[in-house]
PDB file of C-alpha atoms in Angstrom:
ATOM      1  CA  ASP A   1     -63.634 -57.848  -6.583  1.00  0.00           C
ATOM      2  CA  ILE A   2     -66.504 -60.126  -6.017  1.00  0.00           C
ATOM      3  CA  GLN A   3     -70.206 -59.429  -7.225  1.00  0.00           C
ATOM      4  CA  MET A   4     -73.186 -59.398  -4.760  1.00  0.00           C
ATOM      5  CA  THR A   5     -76.263 -60.140  -6.946  1.00  0.00           C
ATOM      6  CA  GLN A   6     -79.661 -59.925  -4.518  1.00  0.00           C
ATOM      7  CA  SER A   7     -83.267 -60.436  -5.550  1.00  0.00           C
ATOM      8  CA  PRO A   8     -85.817 -59.378  -5.886  1.00  0.00           C
ATOM      9  CA  PRO A   9     -85.147 -55.635  -5.495  1.00  0.00           C
ATOM     10  CA  SER A  10     -88.315 -55.553  -3.491  1.00  0.00           C
ATOM     11  CA  VAL A  11     -91.050 -58.014  -2.300  1.00  0.00           C
ATOM     12  CA  SER A  12     -94.931 -57.239  -0.965  1.00  0.00           C
ATOM     13  CA  ALA A  13     -95.622 -59.500   1.297  1.00  0.00           C
ATOM     14  CA  SER A  14     -98.463 -59.966   4.934  1.00  0.00           C
ATOM     15  CA  ILE A  15     -98.192 -60.112   8.418  1.00  0.00           C
ATOM     16  CA  GLY A  16     -97.825 -64.296   8.428  1.00  0.00           C
ATOM     17  CA  ASP A  17     -96.295 -64.773   5.211  1.00  0.00           C
ATOM     18  CA  ARG A  18     -93.390 -66.472   4.463  1.00  0.00           C
ATOM     19  CA  VAL A  19     -90.364 -64.491   2.429  1.00  0.00           C
ATOM     20  CA  THR A  20     -87.410 -65.611   0.978  1.00  0.00           C
ATOM     21  CA  ILE A  21     -84.487 -63.642  -0.665  1.00  0.00           C
ATOM     22  CA  THR A  22     -81.325 -64.401  -2.653  1.00  0.00           C
ATOM     23  CA  CYS A  23     -78.241 -63.178  -2.913  1.00  0.00           C
ATOM     24  CA  ARG A  24     -75.547 -64.789  -5.624  1.00  0.00           C
ATOM     25  CA  ALA A  25     -72.028 -64.309  -5.234  1.00  0.00           C
ATOM     26  CA  SER A  26     -69.895 -63.652  -8.629  1.00  0.00           C
ATOM     27  CA  GLN A  27     -67.381 -66.364  -7.320  1.00  0.00           C
ATOM     28  CA  GLY A  28     -67.198 -69.158  -4.356  1.00  0.00           C
ATOM     29  CA  ILE A  29     -67.161 -68.204  -0.992  1.00  0.00           C
ATOM     30  CA  SER A  30     -67.435 -70.575   0.881  1.00  0.00           C
ATOM     31  CA  SER A  31     -70.289 -69.461   3.800  1.00  0.00           C
ATOM     32  CA  TRP A  32     -68.711 -66.304   4.083  1.00  0.00           C
ATOM     33  CA  LEU A  33     -71.775 -63.967   3.854  1.00  0.00           C
ATOM     34  CA  ALA A  34     -73.627 -61.745   5.840  1.00  0.00           C
ATOM     35  CA  TRP A  35     -77.477 -60.761   6.060  1.00  0.00           C
ATOM     36  CA  TYR A  36     -78.567 -57.412   7.845  1.00  0.00           C
ATOM     37  CA  GLN A  37     -81.642 -55.658   8.261  1.00  0.00           C
ATOM     38  CA  GLN A  38     -81.882 -51.143   8.032  1.00  0.00           C
ATOM     39  CA  LYS A  39     -84.692 -50.010   8.710  1.00  0.00           C
ATOM     40  CA  PRO A  40     -85.182 -46.395   8.049  1.00  0.00           C
ATOM     41  CA  GLY A  41     -82.776 -43.467   9.354  1.00  0.00           C
ATOM     42  CA  LYS A  42     -81.065 -46.235  11.236  1.00  0.00           C
ATOM     43  CA  ALA A  43     -78.259 -48.249  11.192  1.00  0.00           C
ATOM     44  CA  PRO A  44     -77.608 -52.130   9.375  1.00  0.00           C
ATOM     45  CA  LYS A  45     -78.479 -54.317  12.141  1.00  0.00           C
ATOM     46  CA  LEU A  46     -76.813 -57.987  11.525  1.00  0.00           C
ATOM     47  CA  LEU A  47     -79.363 -61.100  11.256  1.00  0.00           C
ATOM     48  CA  ILE A  48     -76.936 -63.976  10.365  1.00  0.00           C
ATOM     49  CA  TYR A  49     -73.576 -64.568  10.236  1.00  0.00           C
ATOM     50  CA  ALA A  50     -71.233 -67.107   8.379  1.00  0.00           C
ATOM     51  CA  ALA A  51     -74.536 -67.451   5.977  1.00  0.00           C
ATOM     52  CA  SER A  52     -76.191 -69.420   8.622  1.00  0.00           C
ATOM     53  CA  SER A  53     -75.743 -68.738  11.965  1.00  0.00           C
ATOM     54  CA  LEU A  54     -78.327 -66.786  13.914  1.00  0.00           C
ATOM     55  CA  GLN A  55     -76.919 -63.304  15.613  1.00  0.00           C
ATOM     56  CA  SER A  56     -78.010 -63.287  19.431  1.00  0.00           C
ATOM     57  CA  GLY A  57     -81.018 -61.467  20.134  1.00  0.00           C
ATOM     58  CA  VAL A  58     -82.593 -62.243  16.791  1.00  0.00           C
ATOM     59  CA  PRO A  59     -85.878 -63.863  16.663  1.00  0.00           C
ATOM     60  CA  SER A  60     -85.900 -67.230  15.219  1.00  0.00           C
ATOM     61  CA  ARG A  61     -88.232 -66.481  12.782  1.00  0.00           C
ATOM     62  CA  PHE A  62     -85.129 -65.116  10.183  1.00  0.00           C
ATOM     63  CA  SER A  63     -82.783 -68.433   8.991  1.00  0.00           C
ATOM     64  CA  GLY A  64     -80.210 -68.183   6.627  1.00  0.00           C
ATOM     65  CA  SER A  65     -78.638 -71.109   4.127  1.00  0.00           C
ATOM     66  CA  GLY A  66     -76.047 -71.893   1.429  1.00  0.00           C
ATOM     67  CA  SER A  67     -72.746 -71.952   0.548  1.00  0.00           C
ATOM     68  CA  GLY A  68     -70.385 -71.240  -2.434  1.00  0.00           C
ATOM     69  CA  THR A  69     -72.258 -68.818  -4.663  1.00  0.00           C
ATOM     70  CA  ASP A  70     -76.051 -68.967  -4.053  1.00  0.00           C
ATOM     71  CA  PHE A  71     -77.735 -68.054  -0.334  1.00  0.00           C
ATOM     72  CA  THR A  72     -81.072 -67.343   1.086  1.00  0.00           C
ATOM     73  CA  LEU A  73     -82.866 -65.998   3.668  1.00  0.00           C
ATOM     74  CA  THR A  74     -85.700 -66.982   4.826  1.00  0.00           C
ATOM     75  CA  ILE A  75     -88.259 -64.507   7.552  1.00  0.00           C
ATOM     76  CA  SER A  76     -90.669 -67.263   8.653  1.00  0.00           C
ATOM     77  CA  ASN A  77     -93.886 -65.816   9.844  1.00  0.00           C
ATOM     78  CA  LEU A  78     -93.375 -62.114   8.660  1.00  0.00           C
ATOM     79  CA  GLN A  79     -94.167 -59.505  11.725  1.00  0.00           C
ATOM     80  CA  PRO A  80     -94.441 -55.600  11.304  1.00  0.00           C
ATOM     81  CA  GLU A  81     -91.187 -54.760  12.562  1.00  0.00           C
ATOM     82  CA  ASP A  82     -90.033 -57.324   9.783  1.00  0.00           C
ATOM     83  CA  PHE A  83     -90.681 -54.409   7.386  1.00  0.00           C
ATOM     84  CA  ALA A  84     -87.395 -53.138   6.169  1.00  0.00           C
ATOM     85  CA  THR A  85     -84.559 -53.418   3.761  1.00  0.00           C
ATOM     86  CA  TYR A  86     -82.462 -56.527   3.379  1.00  0.00           C
ATOM     87  CA  TYR A  87     -78.720 -56.671   2.409  1.00  0.00           C
ATOM     88  CA  CYS A  88     -76.013 -59.362   2.348  1.00  0.00           C
ATOM     89  CA  GLN A  89     -72.370 -59.047   2.601  1.00  0.00           C
ATOM     90  CA  GLN A  90     -69.668 -61.063   1.576  1.00  0.00           C
ATOM     91  CA  ALA A  91     -67.126 -61.579   4.280  1.00  0.00           C
ATOM     92  CA  GLU A  92     -64.902 -63.492   2.513  1.00  0.00           C
ATOM     93  CA  SER A  93     -62.802 -61.468   1.171  1.00  0.00           C
ATOM     94  CA  PHE A  94     -61.735 -57.513   0.910  1.00  0.00           C
ATOM     95  CA  PRO A  95     -62.949 -55.417  -0.547  1.00  0.00           C
ATOM     96  CA  LEU A  96     -66.011 -56.302   1.299  1.00  0.00           C
ATOM     97  CA  THR A  97     -68.781 -56.379  -0.883  1.00  0.00           C
ATOM     98  CA  PHE A  98     -72.818 -55.692  -0.096  1.00  0.00           C
ATOM     99  CA  GLY A  99     -75.763 -56.499  -2.787  1.00  0.00           C
ATOM    100  CA  GLY A 100     -78.004 -54.120  -3.568  1.00  0.00           C
ATOM    101  CA  GLY A 101     -80.826 -54.573  -1.093  1.00  0.00           C
ATOM    102  CA  THR A 102     -84.191 -56.011  -1.035  1.00  0.00           C
ATOM    103  CA  LYS A 103     -87.142 -53.927   0.233  1.00  0.00           C
ATOM    104  CA  VAL A 104     -89.790 -55.797   2.093  1.00  0.00           C
ATOM    105  CA  GLU A 105     -92.542 -53.889   2.076  1.00  0.00           C
ATOM    106  CA  ILE A 106     -96.430 -54.187   2.971  1.00  0.00           C
ATOM    107  CA  LYS A 107     -99.421 -55.758   0.857  1.00  0.00           C
TER     108      LYS A 107
ATOM    109  CA  GLU B   1     -73.533 -51.647  26.239  1.00  0.00           C
ATOM    110  CA  VAL B   2     -71.152 -51.431  22.895  1.00  0.00           C
ATOM    111  CA  GLN B   3     -71.392 -48.174  22.015  1.00  0.00           C
ATOM    112  CA  LEU B   4     -70.162 -46.292  18.604  1.00  0.00           C
ATOM    113  CA  VAL B   5     -70.548 -42.922  18.200  1.00  0.00           C
ATOM    114  CA  GLU B   6     -69.950 -41.155  14.633  1.00  0.00           C
ATOM    115  CA  SER B   7     -69.035 -37.097  14.150  1.00  0.00           C
ATOM    116  CA  GLY B   8     -66.934 -34.660  12.435  1.00  0.00           C
ATOM    117  CA  GLY B   9     -69.523 -34.824   9.331  1.00  0.00           C
ATOM    118  CA  GLY B  10     -70.940 -31.758   7.245  1.00  0.00           C
ATOM    119  CA  LEU B  11     -70.653 -29.674   4.973  1.00  0.00           C
ATOM    120  CA  VAL B  12     -67.440 -29.301   2.801  1.00  0.00           C
ATOM    121  CA  GLN B  13     -67.332 -27.902  -0.857  1.00  0.00           C
ATOM    122  CA  PRO B  14     -65.428 -30.823  -3.668  1.00  0.00           C
ATOM    123  CA  GLY B  15     -61.608 -30.730  -3.207  1.00  0.00           C
ATOM    124  CA  GLY B  16     -61.706 -30.449   0.398  1.00  0.00           C
ATOM    125  CA  SER B  17     -61.126 -31.922   3.210  1.00  0.00           C
ATOM    126  CA  LEU B  18     -62.858 -33.809   6.326  1.00  0.00           C
ATOM    127  CA  ARG B  19     -61.880 -35.827   9.067  1.00  0.00           C
ATOM    128  CA  LEU B  20     -64.090 -38.436  10.858  1.00  0.00           C
ATOM    129  CA  PHE B  21     -64.220 -39.695  14.320  1.00  0.00           C
ATOM    130  CA  CYS B  22     -65.720 -42.802  16.081  1.00  0.00           C
ATOM    131  CA  ALA B  23     -65.524 -42.990  19.681  1.00  0.00           C
ATOM    132  CA  ALA B  24     -65.739 -46.483  21.021  1.00  0.00           C
ATOM    133  CA  SER B  25     -66.886 -47.643  24.665  1.00  0.00           C
ATOM    134  CA  GLY B  26     -68.526 -50.995  26.192  1.00  0.00           C
ATOM    135  CA  PHE B  27     -65.924 -53.432  24.733  1.00  0.00           C
ATOM    136  CA  THR B  28     -61.986 -53.680  24.804  1.00  0.00           C
ATOM    137  CA  PHE B  29     -61.838 -51.744  21.585  1.00  0.00           C
ATOM    138  CA  SER B  30     -57.500 -53.043  20.554  1.00  0.00           C
ATOM    139  CA  SER B  31     -59.518 -56.409  20.142  1.00  0.00           C
ATOM    140  CA  TYR B  32     -61.876 -55.488  17.244  1.00  0.00           C
ATOM    141  CA  GLU B  33     -60.763 -54.858  13.652  1.00  0.00           C
ATOM    142  CA  MET B  34     -62.999 -51.714  12.199  1.00  0.00           C
ATOM    143  CA  SER B  35     -64.233 -50.442   8.973  1.00  0.00           C
ATOM    144  CA  TRP B  36     -66.125 -47.372   8.205  1.00  0.00           C
ATOM    145  CA  VAL B  37     -68.864 -47.966   5.456  1.00  0.00           C
ATOM    146  CA  ARG B  38     -71.068 -45.624   3.602  1.00  0.00           C
ATOM    147  CA  GLN B  39     -74.927 -45.015   2.311  1.00  0.00           C
ATOM    148  CA  ALA B  40     -75.637 -42.282  -0.170  1.00  0.00           C
ATOM    149  CA  PRO B  41     -78.626 -40.983  -0.174  1.00  0.00           C
ATOM    150  CA  GLY B  42     -81.159 -43.425  -1.040  1.00  0.00           C
ATOM    151  CA  LYS B  43     -78.794 -46.773  -1.871  1.00  0.00           C
ATOM    152  CA  GLY B  44     -77.612 -49.355  -0.943  1.00  0.00           C
ATOM    153  CA  LEU B  45     -74.201 -49.537   1.609  1.00  0.00           C
ATOM    154  CA  GLU B  46     -70.940 -49.893   0.671  1.00  0.00           C
ATOM    155  CA  TRP B  47     -67.975 -50.900   2.288  1.00  0.00           C
ATOM    156  CA  VAL B  48     -64.869 -48.097   2.362  1.00  0.00           C
ATOM    157  CA  SER B  49     -62.109 -49.234   4.401  1.00  0.00           C
ATOM    158  CA  HIS B  50     -61.124 -51.642   7.044  1.00  0.00           C
ATOM    159  CA  ILE B  51     -58.264 -50.842   9.402  1.00  0.00           C
ATOM    160  CA  ARG B  52     -57.155 -54.595  11.957  1.00  0.00           C
ATOM    161  CA  THR B  53     -56.676 -54.461  15.848  1.00  0.00           C
ATOM    162  CA  GLY B  54     -52.548 -53.541  15.381  1.00  0.00           C
ATOM    163  CA  ALA B  55     -53.255 -51.338  12.079  1.00  0.00           C
ATOM    164  CA  ASN B  56     -50.554 -53.372  10.100  1.00  0.00           C
ATOM    165  CA  ALA B  57     -52.671 -54.170   7.859  1.00  0.00           C
ATOM    166  CA  ILE B  58     -55.545 -51.655   6.374  1.00  0.00           C
ATOM    167  CA  PHE B  59     -57.587 -52.103   3.010  1.00  0.00           C
ATOM    168  CA  TYR B  60     -59.599 -49.609   1.322  1.00  0.00           C
ATOM    169  CA  ALA B  61     -62.029 -49.191  -1.350  1.00  0.00           C
ATOM    170  CA  ASP B  62     -61.070 -48.590  -5.150  1.00  0.00           C
ATOM    171  CA  SER B  63     -63.671 -45.429  -4.996  1.00  0.00           C
ATOM    172  CA  VAL B  64     -61.766 -43.962  -1.962  1.00  0.00           C
ATOM    173  CA  LYS B  65     -58.019 -45.454  -2.358  1.00  0.00           C
ATOM    174  CA  GLY B  66     -55.710 -42.019  -2.288  1.00  0.00           C
ATOM    175  CA  ARG B  67     -57.899 -39.976  -1.276  1.00  0.00           C
ATOM    176  CA  PHE B  68     -59.434 -41.256   2.160  1.00  0.00           C
ATOM    177  CA  THR B  69     -56.620 -42.636   5.227  1.00  0.00           C
ATOM    178  CA  ILE B  70     -58.157 -45.051   7.895  1.00  0.00           C
ATOM    179  CA  SER B  71     -56.122 -45.022  11.358  1.00  0.00           C
ATOM    180  CA  ARG B  72     -57.101 -46.101  15.184  1.00  0.00           C
ATOM    181  CA  ASP B  73     -55.542 -44.773  18.446  1.00  0.00           C
ATOM    182  CA  ASN B  74     -56.373 -48.010  20.387  1.00  0.00           C
ATOM    183  CA  ALA B  75     -54.964 -45.767  23.693  1.00  0.00           C
ATOM    184  CA  LYS B  76     -58.024 -43.500  23.051  1.00  0.00           C
ATOM    185  CA  ASN B  77     -60.768 -45.958  21.504  1.00  0.00           C
ATOM    186  CA  SER B  78     -60.523 -44.076  18.407  1.00  0.00           C
ATOM    187  CA  LEU B  79     -61.143 -44.882  15.127  1.00  0.00           C
ATOM    188  CA  TYR B  80     -60.375 -42.519  12.388  1.00  0.00           C
ATOM    189  CA  LEU B  81     -60.983 -41.221   8.261  1.00  0.00           C
ATOM    190  CA  GLN B  82     -59.224 -38.405   7.219  1.00  0.00           C
ATOM    191  CA  MET B  83     -61.154 -37.478   3.975  1.00  0.00           C
ATOM    192  CA  ASN B  84     -58.910 -35.674   1.280  1.00  0.00           C
ATOM    193  CA  SER B  85     -60.163 -34.222  -2.294  1.00  0.00           C
ATOM    194  CA  LEU B  86     -63.558 -34.992  -1.495  1.00  0.00           C
ATOM    195  CA  ARG B  87     -66.234 -35.195  -4.720  1.00  0.00           C
ATOM    196  CA  ALA B  88     -70.147 -34.958  -4.844  1.00  0.00           C
ATOM    197  CA  GLU B  89     -70.106 -38.646  -4.931  1.00  0.00           C
ATOM    198  CA  ASP B  90     -68.515 -39.176  -1.724  1.00  0.00           C
ATOM    199  CA  THR B  91     -72.206 -37.956  -0.274  1.00  0.00           C
ATOM    200  CA  ALA B  92     -73.389 -40.295   2.512  1.00  0.00           C
ATOM    201  CA  VAL B  93     -73.724 -41.247   5.520  1.00  0.00           C
ATOM    202  CA  TYR B  94     -70.506 -42.803   6.650  1.00  0.00           C
ATOM    203  CA  TYR B  95     -70.895 -45.840   9.745  1.00  0.00           C
ATOM    204  CA  CYS B  96     -68.491 -47.058  11.716  1.00  0.00           C
ATOM    205  CA  ALA B  97     -68.468 -51.125  12.182  1.00  0.00           C
ATOM    206  CA  ARG B  98     -67.377 -53.642  14.649  1.00  0.00           C
ATOM    207  CA  GLU B  99     -66.404 -56.390  13.061  1.00  0.00           C
ATOM    208  CA  ASN B 100     -67.876 -59.883  14.078  1.00  0.00           C
ATOM    209  CA  ILE B 101     -65.018 -61.963  15.691  1.00  0.00           C
ATOM    210  CA  VAL B 102     -67.320 -64.795  17.081  1.00  0.00           C
ATOM    211  CA  ALA B 103     -66.621 -65.700  13.208  1.00  0.00           C
ATOM    212  CA  ALA B 104     -63.211 -65.266  11.436  1.00  0.00           C
ATOM    213  CA  GLY B 105     -65.055 -63.317   8.498  1.00  0.00           C
ATOM    214  CA  ASN B 106     -65.537 -60.170   7.919  1.00  0.00           C
ATOM    215  CA  ASP B 107     -68.963 -58.657   8.776  1.00  0.00           C
ATOM    216  CA  PHE B 108     -70.014 -56.260  11.203  1.00  0.00           C
ATOM    217  CA  ASP B 109     -72.254 -56.939  14.615  1.00  0.00           C
ATOM    218  CA  ASN B 110     -72.044 -53.451  15.983  1.00  0.00           C
ATOM    219  CA  TRP B 111     -72.726 -50.440  13.983  1.00  0.00           C
ATOM    220  CA  GLY B 112     -72.979 -46.465  15.267  1.00  0.00           C
ATOM    221  CA  GLN B 113     -76.044 -44.392  13.830  1.00  0.00           C
ATOM    222  CA  GLY B 114     -73.920 -42.346  11.206  1.00  0.00           C
ATOM    223  CA  THR B 115     -72.653 -39.403  10.297  1.00  0.00           C
ATOM    224  CA  LEU B 116     -73.405 -37.155   7.415  1.00  0.00           C
ATOM    225  CA  VAL B 117     -70.826 -36.025   4.607  1.00  0.00           C
ATOM    226  CA  THR B 118     -72.342 -33.615   1.999  1.00  0.00           C
ATOM    227  CA  VAL B 119     -69.725 -32.499  -0.847  1.00  0.00           C
ATOM    228  CA  SER B 120     -71.584 -29.616  -2.656  1.00  0.00           C
ATOM    229  CA  SER B 121     -70.513 -26.147  -3.440  1.00  0.00           C
TER     230      SER B 121
END
């Protein structure tokens, strides 16, 4: 199974900050990596697929990069509605696996 | 508008069974692969099972293999998860999720609101 390791587990940031979250796969997954945002009591929301493709309707301040084993989600100009937990997911092969999550909190 | 509505969750004793339902609308259900993903209270996301469009290929997480069965009825726009021999560690919110077909990877562009399964005596 492919293990996904996300860091940091949590980050405190202020409105307008730039936040970077990393995700590492235990083996190469090409660009088959997705990022989700989840708010308390809500379902996850797809932000990025294929490592760097922005899902329709997602603000352009969200961006993804990487390939192989190392990936990054960047949130530029952090907005109040961006405080949430973010998960990466490898979409390359079954069993599908998620990272442990990164909680973005208000500083 | 794409809608996925789960139901069938509830309280069940260890060793018991439960059948979850996911009603799909707003898209051509038969053209999309589907998964169940769960989230234990206060924990992260865990993929559970996946079914191809014609149910010709099915995948399970090791944690549920042999106990859970995924199925679908394309005529009824419905996805199912039969859960047997339930354990306390199966306690979670269960989401049905639609595969994102824009890319060829197995990620999910639409999710239901989830249904809570609690396994406890």
